[in-house]
XYZ file of C-alpha atoms in Angstrom:
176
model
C 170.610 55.723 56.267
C 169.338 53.372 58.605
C 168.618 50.123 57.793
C 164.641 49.052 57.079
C 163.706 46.015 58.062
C 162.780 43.948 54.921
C 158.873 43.627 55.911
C 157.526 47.316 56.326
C 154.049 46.367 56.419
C 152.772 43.385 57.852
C 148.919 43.503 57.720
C 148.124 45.229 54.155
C 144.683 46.997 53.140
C 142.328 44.136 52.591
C 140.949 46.049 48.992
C 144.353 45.370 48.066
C 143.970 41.684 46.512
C 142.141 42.808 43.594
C 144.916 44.566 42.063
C 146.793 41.491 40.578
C 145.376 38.679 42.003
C 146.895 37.783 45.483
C 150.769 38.795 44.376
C 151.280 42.493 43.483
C 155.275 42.376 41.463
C 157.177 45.767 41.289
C 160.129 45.406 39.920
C 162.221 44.481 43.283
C 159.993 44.650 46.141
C 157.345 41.881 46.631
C 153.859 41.294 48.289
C 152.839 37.666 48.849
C 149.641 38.120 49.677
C 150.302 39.039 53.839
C 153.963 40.668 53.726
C 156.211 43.191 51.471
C 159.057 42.389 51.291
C 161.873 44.909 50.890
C 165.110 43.295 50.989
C 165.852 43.199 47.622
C 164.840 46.688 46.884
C 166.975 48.015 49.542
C 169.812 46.271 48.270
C 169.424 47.868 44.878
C 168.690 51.421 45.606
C 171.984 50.826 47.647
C 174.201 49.323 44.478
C 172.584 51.901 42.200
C 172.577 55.054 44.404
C 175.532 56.301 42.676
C 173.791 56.598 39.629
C 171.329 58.973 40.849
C 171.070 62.616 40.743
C 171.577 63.556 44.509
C 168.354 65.212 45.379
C 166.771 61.137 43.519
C 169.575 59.566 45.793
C 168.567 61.312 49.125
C 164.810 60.411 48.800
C 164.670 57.033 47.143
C 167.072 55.890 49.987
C 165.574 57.498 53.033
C 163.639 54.710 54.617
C 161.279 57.693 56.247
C 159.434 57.574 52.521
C 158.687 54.289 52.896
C 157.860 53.259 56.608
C 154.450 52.236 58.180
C 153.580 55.179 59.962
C 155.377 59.008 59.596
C 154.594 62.315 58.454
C 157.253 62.147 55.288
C 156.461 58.444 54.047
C 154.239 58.340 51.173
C 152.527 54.891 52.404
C 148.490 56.489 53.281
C 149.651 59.432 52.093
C 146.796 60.757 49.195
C 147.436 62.338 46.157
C 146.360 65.814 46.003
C 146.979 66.877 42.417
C 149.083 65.844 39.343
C 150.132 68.436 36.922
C 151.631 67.420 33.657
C 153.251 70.821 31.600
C 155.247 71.376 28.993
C 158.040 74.164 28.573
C 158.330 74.740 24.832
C 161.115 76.730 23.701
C 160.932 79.965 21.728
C 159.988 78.293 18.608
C 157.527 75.673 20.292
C 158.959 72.994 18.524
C 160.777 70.947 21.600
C 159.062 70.414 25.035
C 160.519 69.271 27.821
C 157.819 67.476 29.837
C 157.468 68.012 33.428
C 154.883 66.354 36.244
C 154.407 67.136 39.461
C 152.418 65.238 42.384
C 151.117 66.636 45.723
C 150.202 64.462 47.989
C 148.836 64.992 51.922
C 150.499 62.533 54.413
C 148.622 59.918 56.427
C 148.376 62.156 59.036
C 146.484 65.215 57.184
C 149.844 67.290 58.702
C 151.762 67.902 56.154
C 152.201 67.862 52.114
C 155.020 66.028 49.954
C 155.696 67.447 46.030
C 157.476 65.335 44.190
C 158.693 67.027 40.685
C 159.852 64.875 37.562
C 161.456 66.911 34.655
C 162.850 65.811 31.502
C 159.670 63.131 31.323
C 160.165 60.593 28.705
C 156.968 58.331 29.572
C 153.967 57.966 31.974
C 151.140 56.452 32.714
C 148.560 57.087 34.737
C 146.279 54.502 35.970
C 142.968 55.721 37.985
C 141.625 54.273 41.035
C 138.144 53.360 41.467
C 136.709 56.600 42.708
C 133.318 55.364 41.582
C 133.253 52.991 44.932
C 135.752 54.771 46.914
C 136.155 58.429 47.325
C 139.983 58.285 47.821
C 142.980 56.381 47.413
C 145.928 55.502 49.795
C 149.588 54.605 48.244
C 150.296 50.972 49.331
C 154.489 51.304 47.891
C 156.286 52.966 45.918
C 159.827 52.093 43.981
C 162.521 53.760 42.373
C 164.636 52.078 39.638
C 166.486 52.992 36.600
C 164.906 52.544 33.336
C 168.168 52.751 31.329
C 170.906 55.412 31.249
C 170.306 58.702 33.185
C 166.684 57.744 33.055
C 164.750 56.832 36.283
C 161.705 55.288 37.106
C 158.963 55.944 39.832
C 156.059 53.251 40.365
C 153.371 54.716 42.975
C 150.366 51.556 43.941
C 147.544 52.866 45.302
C 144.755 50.998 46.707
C 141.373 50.747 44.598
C 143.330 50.051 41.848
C 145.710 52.914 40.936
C 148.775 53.342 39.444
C 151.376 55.808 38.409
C 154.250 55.290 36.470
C 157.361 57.754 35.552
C 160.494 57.501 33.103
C 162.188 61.395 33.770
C 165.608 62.474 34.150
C 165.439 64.826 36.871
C 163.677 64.957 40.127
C 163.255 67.254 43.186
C 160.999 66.728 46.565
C 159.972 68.849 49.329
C 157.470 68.225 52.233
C 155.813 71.270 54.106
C 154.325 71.505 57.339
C 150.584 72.389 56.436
């Protein structure tokens, strides 16, 4: 893993301020207003990697998913389609809940699924399609929730927000 630099975006989307004021606050990395700031996230993933199913530990720690401009970083990247299932078992009496998000990178070249199984909470928060017909992710951070239970936050601009407690987790990006 290389090592980021601890501002990845310098000159954010200017529909961003209405999201929480002028300070956005994920759990570790930080937007003043002008700058993220990812020092302190990078830090954790780094002390907590360990913790983390491999396939969780290889993507939250690749800088690539996070950086300004590439075909694998969800920043611009739009979400395609969010599937939420549940695999019963033969009685239908326990689920195991499952989502999984497509999204197109900021270059319309290729497409990144990101799988969550074993769901144990979520929220989805919609943009504001009514003014704007799509939606960008700003950032996105991993952290765990508790015990063997992980957490995704997704910001997107216009006022979305996605939010996933799960277990287990898979990616893949394709060439389109």
């Amino acid at each position: 893993m290389t090592t980021p630099s601890p501002n990845l975006y310098l000159r954010p989307n200017p529909g961003l301020s209405g999201l929480r004021g002028n300070v956005i606050r994920l759990d570790r990395i930080q937007f003043d207003g002008e700058m993220w700031d990812f020092s302190n996230y990078f830090d954790y993933i780094k002390s907590v990697a360990n913790l983390m199913p491999k396939a969780l530990r290889d993507y939250s720690t690749d800088v690539d998913s996070y950086v300004l401009h590439g075909a694998k970083t969800l920043h611009d990247s739009r979400m395609l389609s969010a599937v939420i299932e549940n695999a019963y078992d033969e009685n239908f009496s326990n689920a195991v809940l499952s989502i999984e998000l497509n999204f197109i990178d900021q270059l319309f070249e290729g497409k990144t699924t990101l799988r969550y199984v074993d769901v144990s909470s979520y929220h989805l928060k919609e943009m504001d399609l009514d003014s704007n017909r799509h939606a960008d992710v700003l950032v996105h951070e991993f952290s765990i929730a508790r015990q063997n239970v992980f957490r995704h936050r997704i910001i997107f601009d216009h006022l979305g927000e996605i939010e996933i407690e799960f277990r287990k987790f898979s990616y893949m990006w394709n060439e389109l």
